[in-house]
mmCIF file of C-alpha atoms in Angstrom:
data_model
loop_
_atom_site.group_PDB
_atom_site.id
_atom_site.type_symbol
_atom_site.label_atom_id
_atom_site.label_comp_id
_atom_site.label_asym_id
_atom_site.label_seq_id
_atom_site.Cartn_x
_atom_site.Cartn_y
_atom_site.Cartn_z
ATOM 1 C CA LYS A 272 0.000 0.000 0.000
ATOM 2 C CA ALA A 273 3.026 2.286 -0.174
ATOM 3 C CA ASP A 274 1.742 3.662 -3.485
ATOM 4 C CA MET A 275 -1.352 5.186 -1.864
ATOM 5 C CA PRO A 276 -1.584 8.970 -2.111
ATOM 6 C CA LEU A 277 -0.715 11.074 0.944
ATOM 7 C CA ILE A 278 -0.169 8.327 3.529
ATOM 8 C CA GLY A 279 1.420 5.743 1.230
ATOM 9 C CA PRO A 280 5.087 6.701 1.798
ATOM 10 C CA LEU A 281 4.581 6.590 5.576
ATOM 11 C CA LEU A 282 3.533 2.943 5.454
ATOM 12 C CA ASP A 283 7.120 1.893 4.763
ATOM 13 C CA TYR A 284 8.153 2.869 8.299
ATOM 14 C CA GLU A 285 7.968 0.325 11.115
ATOM 15 C CA TRP A 286 6.929 2.925 13.696
ATOM 16 C CA VAL A 287 3.833 3.681 11.623
ATOM 17 C CA ALA A 288 2.700 0.055 11.953
ATOM 18 C CA TYR A 289 3.068 0.243 15.740
ATOM 19 C CA ALA A 290 1.311 3.611 15.843
ATOM 20 C CA PHE A 291 -1.609 2.267 13.813
ATOM 21 C CA SER A 292 -1.839 -0.812 16.032
ATOM 22 C CA TRP A 293 -1.907 1.101 19.313
ATOM 23 C CA PHE A 294 -4.221 3.771 17.968
ATOM 24 C CA GLY A 295 -6.593 1.090 16.688
ATOM 25 C CA ALA A 296 -6.656 -0.608 20.087
ATOM 26 C CA PHE A 297 -7.244 2.706 21.883
ATOM 27 C CA TYR A 298 -9.948 3.661 19.399
ATOM 28 C CA ASP A 299 -11.821 0.359 19.715
ATOM 29 C CA LEU A 300 -11.735 0.550 23.518
ATOM 30 C CA THR A 301 -12.982 4.130 23.775
ATOM 31 C CA ILE A 302 -15.317 4.761 20.834
ATOM 32 C CA PRO A 303 -18.346 2.996 22.420
ATOM 33 C CA PHE A 304 -18.382 5.532 25.256
ATOM 34 C CA PHE A 305 -18.467 8.444 22.811
ATOM 35 C CA LEU A 306 -21.226 6.717 20.842
ATOM 36 C CA TRP A 307 -23.301 6.215 23.988
ATOM 37 C CA ASN A 308 -23.114 9.926 24.812
ATOM 38 C CA ARG A 309 -25.769 11.885 22.934
ATOM 39 C CA LYS A 310 -23.600 15.020 22.699
ATOM 40 C CA THR A 311 -20.542 13.295 21.239
ATOM 41 C CA ARG A 312 -22.422 10.678 19.197
ATOM 42 C CA PRO A 313 -22.555 12.529 15.827
ATOM 43 C CA PHE A 314 -18.845 13.348 15.914
ATOM 44 C CA ALA A 315 -17.989 9.833 17.066
ATOM 45 C CA TYR A 316 -19.962 8.365 14.187
ATOM 46 C CA ILE A 317 -18.019 10.499 11.710
ATOM 47 C CA THR A 318 -14.799 9.001 13.092
ATOM 48 C CA VAL A 319 -16.353 5.538 12.724
ATOM 49 C CA ILE A 320 -16.898 6.206 9.023
ATOM 50 C CA ILE A 321 -13.353 7.526 8.563
ATOM 51 C CA PHE A 322 -11.797 4.679 10.551
ATOM 52 C CA HIS A 323 -13.556 1.908 8.659
ATOM 53 C CA ILE A 324 -13.004 3.445 5.245
ATOM 54 C CA LEU A 325 -9.293 3.539 6.078
ATOM 55 C CA THR A 326 -9.340 -0.126 7.097
ATOM 56 C CA TRP A 327 -11.164 -0.931 3.859
ATOM 57 C CA LEU A 328 -8.450 0.844 1.873
ATOM 58 C CA LEU A 329 -5.550 -0.679 3.801
ATOM 59 C CA PHE A 330 -6.662 -4.258 4.436
ATOM 60 C CA PRO A 331 -8.432 -6.961 2.385
ATOM 61 C CA ILE A 332 -11.276 -7.567 4.853
ATOM 62 C CA GLY A 333 -14.220 -7.624 2.480
ATOM 63 C CA VAL A 334 -17.522 -6.095 3.567
ATOM 64 C CA PHE A 335 -16.600 -5.879 7.257
ATOM 65 C CA PRO A 336 -16.028 -2.075 7.269
ATOM 66 C CA TRP A 337 -19.388 -1.423 5.609
ATOM 67 C CA VAL A 338 -21.195 -3.752 7.993
ATOM 68 C CA MET A 339 -19.653 -1.908 10.934
ATOM 69 C CA ILE A 340 -20.493 1.528 9.535
ATOM 70 C CA PHE A 341 -24.175 0.668 9.191
ATOM 71 C CA SER A 342 -24.508 -1.487 12.311
ATOM 72 C CA THR A 343 -23.061 1.324 14.452
ATOM 73 C CA LEU A 344 -26.273 3.239 13.790
ATOM 74 C CA ILE A 345 -27.788 1.114 16.541
ATOM 75 C CA PHE A 346 -26.233 3.563 19.021
ATOM 76 C CA PHE A 347 -28.557 6.305 17.816
ATOM 77 C CA GLY A 348 -31.843 6.821 19.635
ATOM 78 C CA ASP A 349 -35.253 5.644 18.515
ATOM 79 C CA ASP A 350 -36.143 9.150 17.346
ATOM 80 C CA PHE A 351 -33.329 8.975 14.786
ATOM 81 C CA HIS A 352 -34.518 5.634 13.440
ATOM 82 C CA GLN A 353 -38.116 6.840 13.329
ATOM 83 C CA LYS A 354 -37.001 9.766 11.163
ATOM 84 C CA VAL A 355 -35.118 7.403 8.858
ATOM 85 C CA LEU A 356 -38.164 5.144 8.550
ATOM 86 C CA SER A 357 -40.403 8.136 7.876
ATOM 87 C CA ARG A 358 -38.149 9.291 5.052
ATOM 88 C CA LEU A 359 -38.026 5.787 3.612
ATOM 89 C CA ASP A 360 -41.801 5.677 3.834
ATOM 90 C CA GLY A 361 -41.989 8.918 1.878
ATOM 91 C CA ILE A 362 -39.610 7.648 -0.802
ATOM 92 C CA PHE A 363 -40.768 4.056 -1.225
ATOM 93 C CA LYS A 364 -44.398 4.433 -0.077
ATOM 94 C CA LEU A 365 -44.196 1.555 2.357
ATOM 95 C CA PRO A 366 -47.459 -0.259 3.123
ATOM 96 C CA ALA A 367 -49.086 0.361 6.466
ATOM 97 C CA SER A 368 -47.973 -3.053 7.712
ATOM 98 C CA ALA A 369 -44.354 -1.977 7.255
ATOM 99 C CA ASN A 370 -44.645 1.007 9.597
ATOM 100 C CA PHE A 371 -42.938 0.398 12.919
ATOM 101 C CA THR A 372 -44.513 1.350 16.206
ATOM 102 C CA GLN A 373 -43.156 1.071 19.699
ATOM 103 C CA SER A 374 -44.254 -2.004 21.588
ATOM 104 C CA ARG A 375 -43.149 -4.090 24.529
ATOM 105 C CA ILE A 376 -40.597 -6.798 23.864
ATOM 106 C CA HIS A 377 -42.070 -10.266 24.103
ATOM 107 C CA PRO A 378 -40.573 -12.335 26.970
ATOM 108 C CA ALA A 379 -39.552 -15.056 24.517
ATOM 109 C CA LEU A 380 -37.558 -12.485 22.555
ATOM 110 C CA ARG A 381 -35.806 -11.379 25.728
ATOM 111 C CA ILE A 382 -34.820 -14.971 26.438
ATOM 112 C CA PHE A 383 -33.549 -15.344 22.876
ATOM 113 C CA PHE A 384 -31.314 -12.275 23.180
ATOM 114 C CA ILE A 385 -29.971 -13.412 26.559
ATOM 115 C CA ILE A 386 -29.042 -16.798 25.090
ATOM 116 C CA PHE A 387 -27.587 -15.154 21.992
ATOM 117 C CA LEU A 388 -25.412 -12.754 24.002
ATOM 118 C CA ALA A 389 -24.275 -15.567 26.305
ATOM 119 C CA TRP A 390 -23.276 -17.585 23.248
ATOM 120 C CA GLN A 391 -21.313 -14.623 21.875
ATOM 121 C CA VAL A 392 -19.377 -14.438 25.145
ATOM 122 C CA LEU A 393 -18.781 -18.157 25.700
ATOM 123 C CA TRP A 394 -18.279 -19.523 22.170
ATOM 124 C CA PRO A 395 -14.923 -17.759 21.559
ATOM 125 C CA TRP A 396 -13.448 -19.633 24.544
ATOM 126 C CA ARG A 397 -13.874 -23.026 22.878
ATOM 127 C CA PHE A 398 -10.283 -22.833 21.614
ATOM 128 C CA MET A 399 -9.179 -23.902 25.099
ATOM 129 C CA ALA A 400 -10.615 -27.355 24.394
ATOM 130 C CA TYR A 401 -8.162 -27.916 21.535
ATOM 131 C CA PRO A 402 -4.451 -28.713 21.692
ATOM 132 C CA GLY A 403 -1.808 -26.852 19.739
ATOM 133 C CA LYS A 404 -1.225 -23.276 18.666
ATOM 134 C CA LEU A 405 -4.528 -21.580 17.872
ATOM 135 C CA PHE A 406 -3.348 -19.542 14.891
ATOM 136 C CA TRP A 407 -1.680 -22.630 13.434
ATOM 137 C CA THR A 408 -4.471 -25.182 13.762
ATOM 138 C CA GLU A 409 -7.332 -22.625 13.625
ATOM 139 C CA GLN A 410 -9.416 -24.977 15.756
ATOM 140 C CA GLY A 411 -11.702 -22.636 17.653
ATOM 141 C CA TYR A 412 -10.477 -19.610 15.715
ATOM 142 C CA ARG A 413 -13.547 -18.685 13.717
ATOM 143 C CA LEU A 414 -16.320 -16.660 15.352
ATOM 144 C CA SER A 415 -13.958 -15.858 18.219
ATOM 145 C CA TRP A 416 -13.707 -12.075 17.856
ATOM 146 C CA ARG A 417 -10.115 -12.205 16.620
ATOM 147 C CA VAL A 418 -9.463 -9.842 13.736
ATOM 148 C CA MET A 419 -6.252 -9.169 11.804
ATOM 149 C CA LEU A 420 -4.050 -11.068 14.264
ATOM 150 C CA MET A 421 -2.304 -13.416 11.871
ATOM 151 C CA GLU A 422 -1.038 -13.739 8.331
ATOM 152 C CA LYS A 423 -0.641 -17.163 6.769
ATOM 153 C CA ALA A 424 0.568 -18.289 3.379
ATOM 154 C CA GLY A 425 1.193 -21.719 1.982
ATOM 155 C CA TYR A 426 0.878 -24.219 -0.804
ATOM 156 C CA VAL A 427 -0.475 -27.748 -1.028
ATOM 157 C CA THR A 428 0.130 -30.637 -3.380
ATOM 158 C CA PHE A 429 -2.220 -33.595 -3.147
ATOM 159 C CA HIS A 430 -0.983 -37.118 -3.823
ATOM 160 C CA ILE A 431 -3.513 -39.654 -5.074
ATOM 161 C CA THR A 432 -2.837 -43.390 -5.025
ATOM 162 C CA ASP A 433 -4.940 -46.204 -6.431
ATOM 163 C CA PRO A 434 -4.526 -49.017 -3.861
ATOM 164 C CA ARG A 435 -5.548 -51.664 -6.394
ATOM 165 C CA THR A 436 -2.848 -50.888 -8.939
ATOM 166 C CA GLY A 437 -0.350 -48.964 -6.836
ATOM 167 C CA ARG A 438 -0.312 -46.159 -9.390
ATOM 168 C CA SER A 439 -0.069 -42.655 -7.986
ATOM 169 C CA GLY A 440 -0.168 -39.099 -9.206
ATOM 170 C CA GLU A 441 -0.425 -35.508 -8.102
ATOM 171 C CA ALA A 442 -3.287 -33.033 -8.089
ATOM 172 C CA HIS A 443 -2.637 -29.310 -8.018
ATOM 173 C CA PRO A 444 -5.349 -27.051 -6.552
ATOM 174 C CA SER A 445 -4.713 -24.405 -9.203
ATOM 175 C CA ASP A 446 -6.245 -26.783 -11.745
ATOM 176 C CA TYR A 447 -9.554 -26.678 -9.872
ATOM 177 C CA LEU A 448 -9.719 -23.443 -7.885
ATOM 178 C CA THR A 449 -9.471 -19.721 -8.449
ATOM 179 C CA PRO A 450 -6.330 -18.012 -7.071
ATOM 180 C CA ASN A 451 -8.233 -16.672 -4.064
ATOM 181 C CA GLN A 452 -9.844 -20.042 -3.349
ATOM 182 C CA GLU A 453 -6.459 -21.736 -3.534
ATOM 183 C CA LYS A 454 -4.929 -19.155 -1.205
ATOM 184 C CA GLN A 455 -7.647 -19.659 1.408
ATOM 185 C CA MET A 456 -7.658 -23.436 1.135
ATOM 186 C CA SER A 457 -3.889 -23.837 1.420
ATOM 187 C CA THR A 458 -3.684 -22.597 5.022
ATOM 188 C CA GLN A 459 -6.937 -23.799 6.576
ATOM 189 C CA PRO A 460 -7.089 -27.449 7.659
ATOM 190 C CA ASP A 461 -10.822 -27.927 7.227
ATOM 191 C CA LEU A 462 -10.693 -26.526 3.697
ATOM 192 C CA ILE A 463 -7.772 -28.800 2.853
ATOM 193 C CA LEU A 464 -9.860 -31.713 4.093
ATOM 194 C CA GLN A 465 -12.898 -30.601 2.101
ATOM 195 C CA PHE A 466 -10.822 -30.331 -1.047
ATOM 196 C CA ALA A 467 -9.377 -33.802 -0.462
ATOM 197 C CA HIS A 468 -12.911 -35.195 -0.286
ATOM 198 C CA TYR A 469 -13.746 -33.313 -3.466
ATOM 199 C CA LEU A 470 -10.770 -34.946 -5.174
ATOM 200 C CA GLU A 471 -11.938 -38.307 -3.866
ATOM 201 C CA LYS A 472 -15.234 -37.914 -5.728
ATOM 202 C CA GLU A 473 -13.422 -36.675 -8.836
ATOM 203 C CA TYR A 474 -11.149 -39.705 -8.972
ATOM 204 C CA GLN A 475 -13.957 -42.101 -8.158
ATOM 205 C CA ALA A 476 -15.740 -40.730 -11.214
ATOM 206 C CA LYS A 477 -12.594 -41.548 -13.202
ATOM 207 C CA GLY A 478 -12.701 -45.174 -12.085
ATOM 208 C CA VAL A 479 -10.505 -45.128 -8.977
ATOM 209 C CA GLU A 480 -12.897 -46.763 -6.521
ATOM 210 C CA ASP A 481 -11.102 -46.101 -3.240
ATOM 211 C CA PRO A 482 -8.329 -43.529 -3.756
ATOM 212 C CA VAL A 483 -5.829 -42.778 -1.004
ATOM 213 C CA ILE A 484 -5.295 -39.029 -0.841
ATOM 214 C CA THR A 485 -2.550 -37.373 1.173
ATOM 215 C CA ALA A 486 -1.442 -33.758 1.299
ATOM 216 C CA GLU A 487 2.005 -32.224 1.216
ATOM 217 C CA ALA A 488 1.316 -28.810 2.711
ATOM 218 C CA TYR A 489 3.781 -26.142 3.788
ATOM 219 C CA VAL A 490 2.595 -23.037 5.622
ATOM 220 C CA THR A 491 4.224 -19.927 7.040
ATOM 221 C CA LEU A 492 2.659 -18.101 9.981
ATOM 222 C CA ASN A 493 3.240 -14.394 10.608
ATOM 223 C CA GLY A 494 6.384 -14.275 8.521
ATOM 224 C CA GLN A 495 8.078 -17.234 10.203
ATOM 225 C CA GLY A 496 9.740 -19.987 8.228
ATOM 226 C CA SER A 497 7.628 -22.376 6.185
ATOM 227 C CA ARG A 498 6.723 -25.572 8.041
ATOM 228 C CA LEU A 499 5.088 -28.864 7.169
ATOM 229 C CA PHE A 500 1.430 -28.391 8.041
ATOM 230 C CA ILE A 501 -0.388 -31.675 7.481
ATOM 231 C CA ASP A 502 0.724 -35.202 8.295
ATOM 232 C CA PRO A 503 1.892 -36.359 4.848
ATOM 233 C CA GLU A 504 1.044 -39.969 5.713
ATOM 234 C CA ALA A 505 -2.576 -39.293 6.699
ATOM 235 C CA ASP A 506 -5.204 -40.517 4.252
ATOM 236 C CA LEU A 507 -7.557 -37.547 4.246
ATOM 237 C CA THR A 508 -10.376 -39.541 2.676
ATOM 238 C CA GLU A 509 -10.689 -41.362 6.005
ATOM 239 C CA LYS A 510 -10.914 -38.146 8.032
ATOM 240 C CA ASP A 511 -14.161 -36.413 8.902
ATOM 241 C CA ASP A 512 -14.631 -32.692 9.399
ATOM 242 C CA SER A 513 -16.046 -32.313 12.899
ATOM 243 C CA PHE A 514 -15.538 -30.415 16.136
ATOM 244 C CA ALA A 515 -13.155 -33.121 17.348
ATOM 245 C CA PRO A 516 -9.430 -32.244 17.464
ATOM 246 C CA LYS A 517 -7.740 -32.817 14.115
ATOM 247 C CA GLU A 518 -4.823 -35.076 15.009
ATOM 248 C CA TRP A 519 -3.539 -34.967 11.429
ATOM 249 C CA ILE A 520 -2.458 -31.330 11.839
ATOM 250 C CA LEU A 521 1.223 -31.314 12.763
ATOM 251 C CA ASP A 522 2.385 -29.401 15.840
ATOM 252 C CA TYR A 523 3.839 -25.938 15.413
ATOM 253 C CA GLU A 524 7.436 -25.901 16.579
ATOM 254 C CA ASP A 525 8.957 -22.534 17.485
#
């Protein structure tokens, strides 16, 4: 991103990375309080827009910034949302059934939100039930409120063997996947497993009834040296994708 106008040249400096990191942490920890305050809310929301547009420009995180920009509107009072709905009603001529009125929250809905919030708090802690380095195995990583904490890169070659004839060959993901799909698959164990099962069906269609499929995968984590990722002797066609620990992921050795 060093070619970006204005701030691009600054991104080459290491101190800028640290400054962005600490500012981002400080911002995330303090912005809710400014959004809760009616007097500071409009100005805080402007900073939300600026902050997330910057993250959209600097990092490949998809629609996340736009989701955050619009979901932050929940901090505004009901009068604000009523005005928005009234304007939408004037533009789109919403039917009467679409007009929102204030009403008491049903007890069942309260229970649902309590369970939902409890799940949001407890579910991220499931990583403690899995062995190994979290960012390496990614078991318990998803839906755990961890954002932009790791960078992984890797490549995978799949080896297919016909146990009846002993003949073997290689399958390269680039022959089946787009570059982005291959990039994502190459560093995530469950996606590697899914692709192995896909290859199993492909080779069964070619007449190989019970192919043995292994993976030779090398991955680098946060700029460290490339390491063997998957047990190269494990037949992935015999592995199931479940919440159980994936013993075929090799340990990360510092």
